[in-house]
Short mmCIF file of C-alpha atoms in Angstrom, two decimals:
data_model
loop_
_atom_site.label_atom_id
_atom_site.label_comp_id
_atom_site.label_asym_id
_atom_site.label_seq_id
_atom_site.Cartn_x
_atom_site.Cartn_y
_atom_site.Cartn_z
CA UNK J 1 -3.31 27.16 30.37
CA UNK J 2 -5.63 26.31 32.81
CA UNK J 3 -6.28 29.58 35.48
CA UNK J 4 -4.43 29.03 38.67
CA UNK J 5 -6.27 28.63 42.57
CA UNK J 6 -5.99 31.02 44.65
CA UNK J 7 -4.64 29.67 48.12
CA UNK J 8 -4.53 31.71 51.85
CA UNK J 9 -2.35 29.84 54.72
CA UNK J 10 -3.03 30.74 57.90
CA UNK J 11 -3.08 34.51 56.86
CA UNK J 12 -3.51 37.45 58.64
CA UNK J 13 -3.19 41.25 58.69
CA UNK J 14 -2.54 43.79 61.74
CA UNK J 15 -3.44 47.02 62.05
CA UNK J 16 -1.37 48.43 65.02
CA UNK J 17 -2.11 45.85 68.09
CA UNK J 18 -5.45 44.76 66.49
CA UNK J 19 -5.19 41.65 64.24
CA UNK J 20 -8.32 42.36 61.44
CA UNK J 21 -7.84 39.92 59.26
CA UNK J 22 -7.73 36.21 59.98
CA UNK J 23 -8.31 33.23 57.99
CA UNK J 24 -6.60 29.66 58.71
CA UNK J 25 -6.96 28.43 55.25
CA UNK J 26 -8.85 29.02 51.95
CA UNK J 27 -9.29 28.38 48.39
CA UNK J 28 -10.42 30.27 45.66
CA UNK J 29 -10.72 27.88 42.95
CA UNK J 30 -9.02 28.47 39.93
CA UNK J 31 -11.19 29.56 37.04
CA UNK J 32 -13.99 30.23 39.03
CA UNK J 33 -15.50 33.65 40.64
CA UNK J 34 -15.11 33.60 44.27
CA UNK J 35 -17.12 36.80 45.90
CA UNK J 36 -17.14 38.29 49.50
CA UNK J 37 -19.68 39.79 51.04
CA UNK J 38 -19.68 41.72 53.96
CA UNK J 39 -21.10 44.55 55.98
CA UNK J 40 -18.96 47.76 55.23
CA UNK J 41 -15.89 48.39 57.59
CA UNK J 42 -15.94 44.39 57.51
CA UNK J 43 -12.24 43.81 55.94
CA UNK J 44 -12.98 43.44 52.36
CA UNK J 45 -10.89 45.67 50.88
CA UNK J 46 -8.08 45.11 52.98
CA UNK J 47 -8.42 41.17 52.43
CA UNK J 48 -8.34 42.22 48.37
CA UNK J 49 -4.83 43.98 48.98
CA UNK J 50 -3.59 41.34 50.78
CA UNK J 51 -4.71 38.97 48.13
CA UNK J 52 -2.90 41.19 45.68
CA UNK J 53 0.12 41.26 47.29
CA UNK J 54 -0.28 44.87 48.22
CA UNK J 55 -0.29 44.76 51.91
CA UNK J 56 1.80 43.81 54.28
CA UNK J 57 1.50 40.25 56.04
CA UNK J 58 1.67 39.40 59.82
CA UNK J 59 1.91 35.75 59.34
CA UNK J 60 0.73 33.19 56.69
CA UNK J 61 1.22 33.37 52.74
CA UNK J 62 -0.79 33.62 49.89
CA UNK J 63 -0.42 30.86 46.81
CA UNK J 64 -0.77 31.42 43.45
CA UNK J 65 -1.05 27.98 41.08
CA UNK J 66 0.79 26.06 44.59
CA UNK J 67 3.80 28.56 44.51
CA UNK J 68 3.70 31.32 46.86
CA UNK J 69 2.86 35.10 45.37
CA UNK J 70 2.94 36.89 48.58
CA UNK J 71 4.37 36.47 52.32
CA UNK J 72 5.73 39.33 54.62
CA UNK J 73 6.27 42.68 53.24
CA UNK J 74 4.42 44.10 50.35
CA UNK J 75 4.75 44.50 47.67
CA UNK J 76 4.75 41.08 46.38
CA UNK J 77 7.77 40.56 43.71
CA UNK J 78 6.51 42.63 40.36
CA UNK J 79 6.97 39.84 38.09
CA UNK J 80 4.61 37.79 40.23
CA UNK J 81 1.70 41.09 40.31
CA UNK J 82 1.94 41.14 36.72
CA UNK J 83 0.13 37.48 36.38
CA UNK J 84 -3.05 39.71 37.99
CA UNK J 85 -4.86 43.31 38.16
CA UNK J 86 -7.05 44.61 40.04
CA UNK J 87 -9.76 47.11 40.24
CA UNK J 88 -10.16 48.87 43.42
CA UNK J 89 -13.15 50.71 44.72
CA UNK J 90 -11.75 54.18 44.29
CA UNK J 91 -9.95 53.85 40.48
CA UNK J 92 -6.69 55.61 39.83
CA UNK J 93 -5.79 56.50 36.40
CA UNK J 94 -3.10 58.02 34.83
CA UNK J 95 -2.82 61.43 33.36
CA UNK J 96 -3.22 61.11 29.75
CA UNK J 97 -6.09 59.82 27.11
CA UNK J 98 -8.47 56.75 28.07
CA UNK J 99 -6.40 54.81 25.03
CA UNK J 100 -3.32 55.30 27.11
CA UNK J 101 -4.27 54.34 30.55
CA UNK J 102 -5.58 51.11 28.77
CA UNK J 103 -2.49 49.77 27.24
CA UNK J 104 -0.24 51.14 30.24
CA UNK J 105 -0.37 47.41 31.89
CA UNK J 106 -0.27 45.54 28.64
CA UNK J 107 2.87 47.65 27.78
CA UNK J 108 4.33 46.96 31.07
CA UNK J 109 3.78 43.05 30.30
CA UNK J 110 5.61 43.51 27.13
CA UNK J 111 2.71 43.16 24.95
CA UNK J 112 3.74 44.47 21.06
CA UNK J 113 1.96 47.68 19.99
CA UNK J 114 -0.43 46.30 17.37
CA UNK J 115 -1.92 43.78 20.08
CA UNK J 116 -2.03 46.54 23.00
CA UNK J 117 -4.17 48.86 20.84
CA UNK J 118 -6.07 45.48 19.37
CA UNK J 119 -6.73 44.34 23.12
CA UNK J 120 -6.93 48.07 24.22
CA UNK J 121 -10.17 48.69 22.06
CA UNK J 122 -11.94 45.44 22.93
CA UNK J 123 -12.21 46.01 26.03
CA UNK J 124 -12.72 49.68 25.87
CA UNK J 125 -16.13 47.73 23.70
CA UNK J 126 -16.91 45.34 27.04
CA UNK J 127 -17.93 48.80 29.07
CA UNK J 128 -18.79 50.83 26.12
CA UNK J 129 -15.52 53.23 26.04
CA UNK J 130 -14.63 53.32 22.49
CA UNK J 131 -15.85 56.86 21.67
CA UNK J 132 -13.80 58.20 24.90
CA UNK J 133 -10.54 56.65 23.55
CA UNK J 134 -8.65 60.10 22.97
CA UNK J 135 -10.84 61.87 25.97
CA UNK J 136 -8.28 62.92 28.66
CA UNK J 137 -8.79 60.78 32.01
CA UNK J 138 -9.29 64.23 33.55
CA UNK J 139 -12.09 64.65 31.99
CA UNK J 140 -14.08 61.72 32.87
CA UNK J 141 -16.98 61.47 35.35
CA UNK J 142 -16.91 59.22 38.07
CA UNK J 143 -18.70 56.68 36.49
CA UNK J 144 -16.61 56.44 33.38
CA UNK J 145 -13.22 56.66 35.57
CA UNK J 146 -14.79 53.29 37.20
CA UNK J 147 -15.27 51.57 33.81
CA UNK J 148 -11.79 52.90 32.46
CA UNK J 149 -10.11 51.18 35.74
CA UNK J 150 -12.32 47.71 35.24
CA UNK J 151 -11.41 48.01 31.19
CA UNK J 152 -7.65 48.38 31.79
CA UNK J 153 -7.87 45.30 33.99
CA UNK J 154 -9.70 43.33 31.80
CA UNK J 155 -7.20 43.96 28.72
CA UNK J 156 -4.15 42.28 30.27
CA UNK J 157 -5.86 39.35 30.41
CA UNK J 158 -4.84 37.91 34.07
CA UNK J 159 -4.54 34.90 35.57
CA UNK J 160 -6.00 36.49 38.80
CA UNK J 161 -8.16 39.66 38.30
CA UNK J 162 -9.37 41.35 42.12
CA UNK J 163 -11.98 43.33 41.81
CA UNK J 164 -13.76 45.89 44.48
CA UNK J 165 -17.26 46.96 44.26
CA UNK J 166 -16.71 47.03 40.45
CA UNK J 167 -20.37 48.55 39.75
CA UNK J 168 -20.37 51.47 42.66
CA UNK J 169 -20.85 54.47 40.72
CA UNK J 170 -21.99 52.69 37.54
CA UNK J 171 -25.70 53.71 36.22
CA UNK J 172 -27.81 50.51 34.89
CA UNK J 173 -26.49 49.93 31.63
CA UNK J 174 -22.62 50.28 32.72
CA UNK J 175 -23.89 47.66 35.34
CA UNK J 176 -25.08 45.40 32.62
CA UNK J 177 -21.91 45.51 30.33
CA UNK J 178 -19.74 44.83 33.82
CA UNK J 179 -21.86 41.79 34.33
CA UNK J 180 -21.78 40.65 30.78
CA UNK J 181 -17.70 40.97 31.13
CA UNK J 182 -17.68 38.95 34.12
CA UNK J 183 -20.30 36.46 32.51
CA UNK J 184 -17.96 36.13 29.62
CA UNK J 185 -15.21 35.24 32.19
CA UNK J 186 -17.56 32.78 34.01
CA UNK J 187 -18.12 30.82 31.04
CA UNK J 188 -14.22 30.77 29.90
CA UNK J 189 -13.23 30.22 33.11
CA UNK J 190 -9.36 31.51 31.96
CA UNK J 191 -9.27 34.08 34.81
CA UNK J 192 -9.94 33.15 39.04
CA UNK J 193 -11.59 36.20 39.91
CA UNK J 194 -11.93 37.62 43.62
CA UNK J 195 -14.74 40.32 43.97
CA UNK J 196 -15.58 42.29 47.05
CA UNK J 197 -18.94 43.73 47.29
CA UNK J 198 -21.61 44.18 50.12
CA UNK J 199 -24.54 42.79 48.16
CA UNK J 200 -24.16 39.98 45.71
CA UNK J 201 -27.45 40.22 44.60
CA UNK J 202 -26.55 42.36 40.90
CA UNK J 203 -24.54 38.96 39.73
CA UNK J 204 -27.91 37.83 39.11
CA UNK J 205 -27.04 34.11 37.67
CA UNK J 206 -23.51 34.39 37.17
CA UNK J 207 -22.00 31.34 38.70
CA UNK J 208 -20.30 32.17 41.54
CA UNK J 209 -19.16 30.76 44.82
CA UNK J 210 -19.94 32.71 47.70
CA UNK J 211 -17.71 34.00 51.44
CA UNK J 212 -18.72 36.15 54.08
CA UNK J 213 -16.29 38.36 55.75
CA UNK J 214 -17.24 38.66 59.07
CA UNK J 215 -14.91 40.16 62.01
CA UNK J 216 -12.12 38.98 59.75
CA UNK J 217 -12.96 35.55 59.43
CA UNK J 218 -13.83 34.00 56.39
CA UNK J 219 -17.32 31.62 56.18
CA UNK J 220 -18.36 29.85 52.85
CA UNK J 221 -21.78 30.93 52.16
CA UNK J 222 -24.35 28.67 50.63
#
């Protein structure tokens, strides 16, 4: 199945009387990796949740494959949420071991137990998280709660994966195994990906298409 685009109609997204995001229409092409940039305080995140059906809507709708996935009040319906995940700039994990915060969304999805711990480890092998498998989440630095989050995201395998400033906090080799992943993903293209970051410059060659996020507006880059 071929990964779905990613559509915004006339969406925006109000914080008391001040409207701070506002975009007419866009496209993030399915299969591809669409990234923002912008200057921080710019909207990013907040365009992410709203993406990810997480935040409310003052007007417009966001499209998922040409059916809508979010309009109004968030959250977007749960069987719709579970065709994506997301990594967000500050991770939250669950108490319990790294193995279990792993195969929490692939459980949730209905995924059988053999292929939860099959898919579990693999990607707990992308960011280099196999020997931390029975390590309580409570344990973990900052660094490896950031490639935990990214891992469990990358297990379930979505359709739609949002990710925020998914190397913040990462030293250079967890950097290098994040942009491998997303390499991987570039050159599958099974999974749209939306990233938020405010420099694009560590995707190095990935192929990517590029929007700036500016005043809550929304400009293709070059």
């Amino acid at each position: 199945m071929s990964a779905p685009d990613l559509i915004l109609r006339s969406l925006r997204v109000r914080r008391g009387e001040h409207t701070v995001i506002d975009i007419e229409k866009a496209c993030f092409e399915g299969g591809n990796i669409s990234v923002i940039v912008g200057d921080n305080g710019a909207g990013k995140t907040t365009l992410l949740l709203a993406c990810a059906g997480l935040l409310d809507l003052a007007a417009g709708e966001v499209l998922l494959g040409g059916e809508v996935f979010h309009r109004g009040r968030a959250p977007a319906p749960r069987i719709l949420r579970r065709r994506t995940a997301s990594a967000f700039q500050e991770p939250f994990l669950f108490a319990g071991s790294v193995r279990e915060n792993l195969e929490f969304g692939l459980r949730c999805r209905g995924v059988a137990r053999r292929l939860c711990a099959e898919r579990a480890e693999r990607a707990a092998d992308l960011l280099d998280l196999g020997r931390l498998l029975s390590r309580s989440s409570r344990e973990l630095s900052g660094g490896e709660r950031k490639r935990v989050d990214l891992a469990r995201a990358l297990a379930v395998e979505p359709e739609v994966l949002f990710l925020d400033e998914p190397t913040l906090a990462l030293d250079l080799d967890s950097q290098k195994r994040a942009l491998d992943a997303l390499t991987t993903l570039a050159e599958k293209k099974s999974t749209t990906v939306l990233l938020a970051t405010h420099d694009a410059a560590w995707l190095g060659g990935i192929r990517h298409h590029l929007y700036k996020l500016e005043k809550g507006f929304l400009v293709k880059g070059s």
